Amino acid sequence: QVQLVESGGGLVQPGGSLRLSCAASGTISSPNAMGWYRQAPGKERELVATSTRVGTTKYADSVKGRFTSSRDNAKNMVYLQMNSLKPEDTAVYYCYSNARGVSDTAAHDYWGQGTQVTVSS
């Protein structure tokens, strides 16, 4: 019953910026972890950034210094600010959460539906 809804994807030129948002609902408490994964055509899904409840964030080496993920626990949201975008960043971006739903006995991994980010001239 936990749902994650992403928004903010689109088409942007190299060097441009996008901001992704994800809202979580149906959790019994603030999620243990929230973040972002991405999957490019023909490639495995990979971690982009993930944050703990207290704000500790890990980033993939390929996005360090360019992407910033942040959480708003009061709103059950996570954001991904993407700057200096490269064509290699083109992928479907998925919101991720490790959370316990209101009817869950333990926390589980949940995924959003994905939002397309395309970086092209």
CSV table of N, CA and C in Angstrom, one decimal:
chain,number,residue,atom,x,y,z
A,1,GLN,N,0.8,-1.2,0.0
A,1,GLN,CA,0.0,0.0,0.0
A,1,GLN,C,0.8,1.3,0.0
A,2,VAL,N,2.1,1.1,0.1
A,2,VAL,CA,3.0,2.3,0.0
A,2,VAL,C,3.1,2.7,-1.5
A,3,GLN,N,3.0,4.0,-1.7
A,3,GLN,CA,3.0,4.5,-3.1
A,3,GLN,C,4.1,5.6,-3.1
A,4,LEU,N,4.8,5.6,-4.2
A,4,LEU,CA,5.8,6.6,-4.5
A,4,LEU,C,5.5,7.2,-5.9
A,5,VAL,N,5.4,8.5,-5.9
A,5,VAL,CA,5.0,9.2,-7.1
A,5,VAL,C,6.1,10.2,-7.5
A,6,GLU,N,6.7,10.0,-8.6
A,6,GLU,CA,7.8,11.0,-9.1
A,6,GLU,C,7.2,12.0,-10.0
A,7,SER,N,7.9,13.1,-10.1
A,7,SER,CA,7.6,14.2,-11.0
A,7,SER,C,8.9,15.0,-11.4
A,8,GLY,N,8.8,15.7,-12.5
A,8,GLY,CA,9.9,16.6,-12.8
A,8,GLY,C,10.8,16.2,-13.9
A,9,GLY,N,10.6,15.0,-14.5
A,9,GLY,CA,11.4,14.5,-15.6
A,9,GLY,C,11.1,15.3,-16.9
A,10,GLY,N,12.0,15.2,-17.9
A,10,GLY,CA,11.8,15.9,-19.1
A,10,GLY,C,13.0,15.9,-20.0
A,11,LEU,N,13.0,16.7,-21.0
A,11,LEU,CA,14.1,16.9,-21.9
A,11,LEU,C,14.8,18.2,-21.6
A,12,VAL,N,16.1,18.0,-21.5
A,12,VAL,CA,17.0,19.2,-21.2
A,12,VAL,C,18.3,19.1,-22.0
A,13,GLN,N,18.9,20.2,-22.3
A,13,GLN,CA,20.1,20.3,-23.0
A,13,GLN,C,21.3,20.0,-22.1
A,14,PRO,N,22.4,19.5,-22.7
A,14,PRO,CA,23.6,19.2,-21.9
A,14,PRO,C,24.0,20.5,-21.2
A,15,GLY,N,24.4,20.3,-19.9
A,15,GLY,CA,24.7,21.5,-19.1
A,15,GLY,C,23.6,22.1,-18.3
A,16,GLY,N,22.4,21.6,-18.6
A,16,GLY,CA,21.2,22.1,-18.0
A,16,GLY,C,20.9,21.4,-16.7
A,17,SER,N,19.7,21.8,-16.1
A,17,SER,CA,19.3,21.3,-14.8
A,17,SER,C,17.9,20.8,-14.8
A,18,LEU,N,17.6,19.9,-13.9
A,18,LEU,CA,16.3,19.4,-13.7
A,18,LEU,C,16.2,19.1,-12.2
A,19,ARG,N,15.0,19.2,-11.7
A,19,ARG,CA,14.7,18.8,-10.3
A,19,ARG,C,13.6,17.8,-10.2
A,20,LEU,N,13.9,16.6,-9.7
A,20,LEU,CA,12.9,15.6,-9.5
A,20,LEU,C,12.3,15.6,-8.1
A,21,SER,N,11.1,15.3,-8.0
A,21,SER,CA,10.4,15.2,-6.7
A,21,SER,C,9.7,13.8,-6.6
A,22,CYS,N,9.7,13.3,-5.4
A,22,CYS,CA,9.0,12.1,-5.1
A,22,CYS,C,8.3,12.2,-3.8
A,23,ALA,N,7.0,11.8,-3.8
A,23,ALA,CA,6.2,11.9,-2.6
A,23,ALA,C,5.8,10.4,-2.2
A,24,ALA,N,6.0,10.1,-1.0
A,24,ALA,CA,5.6,8.8,-0.4
A,24,ALA,C,4.3,8.9,0.4
A,25,SER,N,3.5,7.9,0.2
A,25,SER,CA,2.3,7.9,1.0
A,25,SER,C,2.0,6.4,1.5
A,26,GLY,N,1.3,6.3,2.6
A,26,GLY,CA,0.9,5.0,3.1
A,26,GLY,C,2.0,4.4,4.0
A,27,THR,N,3.0,5.1,4.4
A,27,THR,CA,4.0,4.6,5.4
A,27,THR,C,3.5,4.8,6.8
A,28,ILE,N,3.9,3.9,7.7
A,28,ILE,CA,3.5,4.0,9.1
A,28,ILE,C,4.4,5.0,9.8
A,29,SER,N,5.6,5.3,9.2
A,29,SER,CA,6.5,6.3,9.8
A,29,SER,C,7.4,6.8,8.7
A,30,SER,N,8.3,7.7,9.0
A,30,SER,CA,9.2,8.2,8.0
A,30,SER,C,10.0,7.0,7.5
A,31,PRO,N,10.2,6.9,6.2
A,31,PRO,CA,10.9,5.8,5.6
A,31,PRO,C,12.4,5.7,6.1
A,32,ASN,N,12.8,4.4,6.2
A,32,ASN,CA,14.2,4.2,6.7
A,32,ASN,C,15.2,4.9,5.7
A,33,ALA,N,14.9,4.7,4.4
A,33,ALA,CA,15.7,5.3,3.4
A,33,ALA,C,14.8,5.7,2.2
A,34,MET,N,15.2,6.8,1.6
A,34,MET,CA,14.6,7.3,0.3
A,34,MET,C,15.7,7.7,-0.6
A,35,GLY,N,15.5,7.5,-1.9
A,35,GLY,CA,16.5,8.0,-2.8
A,35,GLY,C,16.1,7.7,-4.3
A,36,TRP,N,17.1,7.5,-5.1
A,36,TRP,CA,16.9,7.5,-6.5
A,36,TRP,C,17.8,6.4,-7.2
A,37,TYR,N,17.2,5.7,-8.1
A,37,TYR,CA,17.9,4.8,-9.0
A,37,TYR,C,17.6,5.2,-10.4
A,38,ARG,N,18.4,4.8,-11.4
A,38,ARG,CA,18.1,5.0,-12.8
A,38,ARG,C,18.5,3.8,-13.6
A,39,GLN,N,17.9,3.7,-14.8
A,39,GLN,CA,18.1,2.7,-15.7
A,39,GLN,C,18.1,3.2,-17.1
A,40,ALA,N,19.3,3.1,-17.7
A,40,ALA,CA,19.4,3.5,-19.1
A,40,ALA,C,19.1,2.3,-20.0
A,41,PRO,N,18.8,2.5,-21.3
A,41,PRO,CA,18.5,1.4,-22.2
A,41,PRO,C,19.6,0.4,-22.3
A,42,GLY,N,19.3,-0.9,-22.1
A,42,GLY,CA,20.4,-1.9,-22.2
A,42,GLY,C,21.3,-2.0,-21.0
A,43,LYS,N,21.0,-1.3,-20.0
A,43,LYS,CA,21.9,-1.3,-18.8
A,43,LYS,C,21.1,-1.7,-17.5
A,44,GLU,N,21.8,-2.1,-16.5
A,44,GLU,CA,21.2,-2.5,-15.3
A,44,GLU,C,20.8,-1.2,-14.5
A,45,ARG,N,19.8,-1.4,-13.7
A,45,ARG,CA,19.4,-0.3,-12.8
A,45,ARG,C,20.5,0.0,-11.8
A,46,GLU,N,20.9,1.2,-11.6
A,46,GLU,CA,21.9,1.6,-10.7
A,46,GLU,C,21.5,2.7,-9.7
A,47,LEU,N,22.2,2.7,-8.6
A,47,LEU,CA,21.9,3.7,-7.6
A,47,LEU,C,22.4,5.0,-8.0
A,48,VAL,N,21.6,6.0,-7.8
A,48,VAL,CA,22.0,7.4,-8.0
A,48,VAL,C,22.3,8.1,-6.7
A,49,ALA,N,21.4,8.1,-5.8
A,49,ALA,CA,21.6,8.7,-4.5
A,49,ALA,C,20.5,8.1,-3.5
A,50,THR,N,20.9,7.9,-2.3
A,50,THR,CA,20.0,7.4,-1.3
A,50,THR,C,20.3,8.1,0.1
A,51,SER,N,19.2,8.4,0.8
A,51,SER,CA,19.3,9.1,2.1
A,51,SER,C,18.7,8.4,3.2
A,52,THR,N,19.3,8.5,4.4
A,52,THR,CA,18.7,7.9,5.6
A,52,THR,C,17.7,8.9,6.2
A,53,ARG,N,17.0,8.5,7.2
A,53,ARG,CA,16.1,9.3,7.9
A,53,ARG,C,16.7,10.6,8.5
A,54,VAL,N,18.0,10.5,8.9
A,54,VAL,CA,18.7,11.6,9.5
A,54,VAL,C,19.5,12.4,8.5
A,55,GLY,N,19.4,12.1,7.2
A,55,GLY,CA,19.9,12.9,6.2
A,55,GLY,C,21.3,12.5,5.6
A,56,THR,N,21.8,11.4,6.0
A,56,THR,CA,23.1,10.9,5.4
A,56,THR,C,22.8,10.4,4.0
A,57,THR,N,23.6,10.9,3.1
A,57,THR,CA,23.3,10.6,1.7
A,57,THR,C,24.5,10.0,1.0
A,58,LYS,N,24.3,9.0,0.2
A,58,LYS,CA,25.3,8.4,-0.6
A,58,LYS,C,25.0,8.7,-2.1
A,59,TYR,N,26.1,8.9,-2.9
A,59,TYR,CA,25.9,9.2,-4.3
A,59,TYR,C,26.8,8.2,-5.1
A,60,ALA,N,26.3,8.0,-6.3
A,60,ALA,CA,27.1,7.3,-7.3
A,60,ALA,C,28.3,8.2,-7.7
A,61,ASP,N,29.4,7.6,-7.9
A,61,ASP,CA,30.6,8.4,-8.3
A,61,ASP,C,30.3,9.3,-9.5
A,62,SER,N,29.5,8.8,-10.4
A,62,SER,CA,29.3,9.4,-11.7
A,62,SER,C,28.5,10.7,-11.5
A,63,VAL,N,27.8,10.9,-10.4
A,63,VAL,CA,27.0,12.1,-10.2
A,63,VAL,C,27.5,13.0,-9.1
A,64,LYS,N,28.5,12.6,-8.3
A,64,LYS,CA,29.0,13.4,-7.2
A,64,LYS,C,29.4,14.8,-7.7
A,65,GLY,N,29.0,15.8,-7.0
A,65,GLY,CA,29.3,17.1,-7.4
A,65,GLY,C,28.4,17.8,-8.3
A,66,ARG,N,27.5,17.0,-8.9
A,66,ARG,CA,26.5,17.5,-9.8
A,66,ARG,C,25.1,17.3,-9.4
A,67,PHE,N,24.8,16.2,-8.7
A,67,PHE,CA,23.5,15.9,-8.2
A,67,PHE,C,23.4,16.1,-6.7
A,68,THR,N,22.3,16.6,-6.2
A,68,THR,CA,22.0,16.7,-4.8
A,68,THR,C,20.7,16.2,-4.4
A,69,SER,N,20.6,15.2,-3.5
A,69,SER,CA,19.4,14.6,-3.0
A,69,SER,C,19.1,15.2,-1.6
A,70,SER,N,17.9,15.4,-1.3
A,70,SER,CA,17.5,15.9,0.0
A,70,SER,C,16.1,15.4,0.4
A,71,ARG,N,15.9,15.3,1.7
A,71,ARG,CA,14.6,14.8,2.2
A,71,ARG,C,13.9,15.8,3.0
A,72,ASP,N,12.6,15.7,2.9
A,72,ASP,CA,11.7,16.5,3.8
A,72,ASP,C,10.8,15.5,4.5
A,73,ASN,N,11.3,15.1,5.7
A,73,ASN,CA,10.6,14.1,6.5
A,73,ASN,C,9.1,14.5,6.8
A,74,ALA,N,8.9,15.7,7.1
A,74,ALA,CA,7.6,16.2,7.5
A,74,ALA,C,6.6,16.0,6.3
A,75,LYS,N,7.1,16.1,5.1
A,75,LYS,CA,6.2,15.9,3.9
A,75,LYS,C,6.3,14.6,3.3
A,76,ASN,N,7.2,13.7,3.8
A,76,ASN,CA,7.5,12.4,3.2
A,76,ASN,C,7.9,12.5,1.8
A,77,MET,N,8.8,13.4,1.5
A,77,MET,CA,9.3,13.7,0.2
A,77,MET,C,10.8,13.6,0.1
A,78,VAL,N,11.2,13.3,-1.1
A,78,VAL,CA,12.7,13.3,-1.4
A,78,VAL,C,12.8,14.0,-2.8
A,79,TYR,N,13.9,14.8,-2.9
A,79,TYR,CA,14.1,15.5,-4.1
A,79,TYR,C,15.5,15.2,-4.7
A,80,LEU,N,15.6,15.4,-6.0
A,80,LEU,CA,16.9,15.2,-6.7
A,80,LEU,C,17.2,16.4,-7.6
A,81,GLN,N,18.1,17.2,-7.2
A,81,GLN,CA,18.5,18.4,-8.0
A,81,GLN,C,19.7,17.9,-8.9
A,82,MET,N,19.5,18.0,-10.2
A,82,MET,CA,20.4,17.5,-11.1
A,82,MET,C,21.0,18.7,-11.9
A,83,ASN,N,22.2,19.0,-11.8
A,83,ASN,CA,22.9,20.1,-12.5
A,83,ASN,C,24.0,19.6,-13.4
A,84,SER,N,24.4,20.4,-14.3
A,84,SER,CA,25.5,20.0,-15.3
A,84,SER,C,25.2,18.7,-15.9
A,85,LEU,N,24.0,18.5,-16.4
A,85,LEU,CA,23.5,17.3,-16.9
A,85,LEU,C,24.3,16.9,-18.2
A,86,LYS,N,24.6,15.6,-18.3
A,86,LYS,CA,25.3,15.1,-19.5
A,86,LYS,C,24.4,14.1,-20.2
A,87,PRO,N,24.7,13.9,-21.5
A,87,PRO,CA,23.9,12.9,-22.2
A,87,PRO,C,23.9,11.5,-21.6
A,88,GLU,N,25.0,11.2,-20.9
A,88,GLU,CA,25.1,9.9,-20.2
A,88,GLU,C,24.1,9.8,-19.0
A,89,ASP,N,23.5,10.9,-18.6
A,89,ASP,CA,22.6,10.9,-17.5
A,89,ASP,C,21.2,10.4,-18.0
A,90,THR,N,21.0,10.3,-19.3
A,90,THR,CA,19.7,9.9,-19.9
A,90,THR,C,19.3,8.6,-19.4
A,91,ALA,N,18.1,8.5,-18.8
A,91,ALA,CA,17.7,7.2,-18.2
A,91,ALA,C,16.3,7.5,-17.6
A,92,VAL,N,15.6,6.4,-17.3
A,92,VAL,CA,14.4,6.4,-16.5
A,92,VAL,C,14.9,6.5,-15.0
A,93,TYR,N,14.4,7.5,-14.3
A,93,TYR,CA,14.8,7.6,-12.9
A,93,TYR,C,13.6,7.1,-12.0
A,94,TYR,N,14.0,6.3,-11.1
A,94,TYR,CA,13.0,5.7,-10.2
A,94,TYR,C,13.2,6.2,-8.7
A,95,CYS,N,12.1,6.6,-8.1
A,95,CYS,CA,12.1,6.8,-6.7
A,95,CYS,C,12.2,5.5,-5.9
A,96,TYR,N,12.9,5.5,-4.9
A,96,TYR,CA,13.1,4.3,-4.0
A,96,TYR,C,12.8,4.6,-2.6
A,97,SER,N,12.2,3.7,-1.9
A,97,SER,CA,12.0,3.8,-0.5
A,97,SER,C,12.1,2.5,0.2
A,98,ASN,N,12.8,2.4,1.3
A,98,ASN,CA,12.7,1.3,2.2
A,98,ASN,C,11.8,1.8,3.4
A,99,ALA,N,10.6,1.2,3.5
A,99,ALA,CA,9.6,1.7,4.4
A,99,ALA,C,8.7,0.6,4.9
A,100,ARG,N,8.0,0.9,6.0
A,100,ARG,CA,7.0,0.0,6.5
A,100,ARG,C,5.6,0.6,6.2
A,101,GLY,N,4.8,-0.1,5.5
A,101,GLY,CA,3.4,0.4,5.3
A,101,GLY,C,2.5,0.2,6.5
A,102,VAL,N,1.4,0.7,6.5
A,102,VAL,CA,0.5,0.7,7.6
A,102,VAL,C,0.1,-0.7,8.0
A,103,SER,N,0.0,-1.6,7.0
A,103,SER,CA,-0.3,-3.0,7.3
A,103,SER,C,0.8,-4.0,7.2
A,104,ASP,N,2.0,-3.5,7.0
A,104,ASP,CA,3.2,-4.3,7.0
A,104,ASP,C,3.7,-4.6,8.4
A,105,THR,N,4.3,-5.8,8.5
A,105,THR,CA,4.9,-6.2,9.8
A,105,THR,C,6.4,-5.9,9.8
A,106,ALA,N,6.9,-5.5,8.6
A,106,ALA,CA,8.3,-5.2,8.5
A,106,ALA,C,8.5,-4.2,7.4
A,107,ALA,N,9.6,-3.6,7.3
A,107,ALA,CA,9.9,-2.7,6.2
A,107,ALA,C,10.2,-3.5,4.9
A,108,HIS,N,9.8,-2.8,3.8
A,108,HIS,CA,10.1,-3.4,2.5
A,108,HIS,C,10.6,-2.4,1.5
A,109,ASP,N,11.1,-2.8,0.4
A,109,ASP,CA,11.6,-1.9,-0.7
A,109,ASP,C,10.4,-1.6,-1.6
A,110,TYR,N,10.2,-0.3,-1.9
A,110,TYR,CA,9.2,0.1,-2.8
A,110,TYR,C,9.8,1.0,-3.9
A,111,TRP,N,9.1,1.0,-5.0
A,111,TRP,CA,9.6,1.7,-6.2
A,111,TRP,C,8.5,2.6,-6.8
A,112,GLY,N,8.9,3.7,-7.3
A,112,GLY,CA,8.0,4.5,-8.1
A,112,GLY,C,7.8,4.0,-9.5
A,113,GLN,N,7.0,4.7,-10.2
A,113,GLN,CA,6.7,4.2,-11.6
A,113,GLN,C,7.8,4.6,-12.6
A,114,GLY,N,8.7,5.6,-12.2
A,114,GLY,CA,9.7,6.0,-13.1
A,114,GLY,C,9.4,7.3,-13.8
A,115,THR,N,10.4,8.1,-14.1
A,115,THR,CA,10.2,9.3,-14.9
A,115,THR,C,11.4,9.5,-15.8
A,116,GLN,N,11.1,9.8,-17.1
A,116,GLN,CA,12.1,9.8,-18.1
A,116,GLN,C,12.9,11.1,-18.0
A,117,VAL,N,14.2,11.0,-18.0
A,117,VAL,CA,15.1,12.2,-18.1
A,117,VAL,C,15.9,12.0,-19.4
A,118,THR,N,15.8,12.9,-20.3
A,118,THR,CA,16.6,12.9,-21.5
A,118,THR,C,17.4,14.1,-21.7
A,119,VAL,N,18.7,13.9,-21.8
A,119,VAL,CA,19.7,15.0,-22.0
A,119,VAL,C,20.2,15.0,-23.4
A,120,SER,N,19.8,15.9,-24.2
A,120,SER,CA,20.2,15.9,-25.6
A,120,SER,C,20.1,17.4,-26.2
A,121,SER,N,20.9,17.6,-27.2
A,121,SER,CA,20.9,18.9,-27.9
A,121,SER,C,19.8,18.9,-28.9
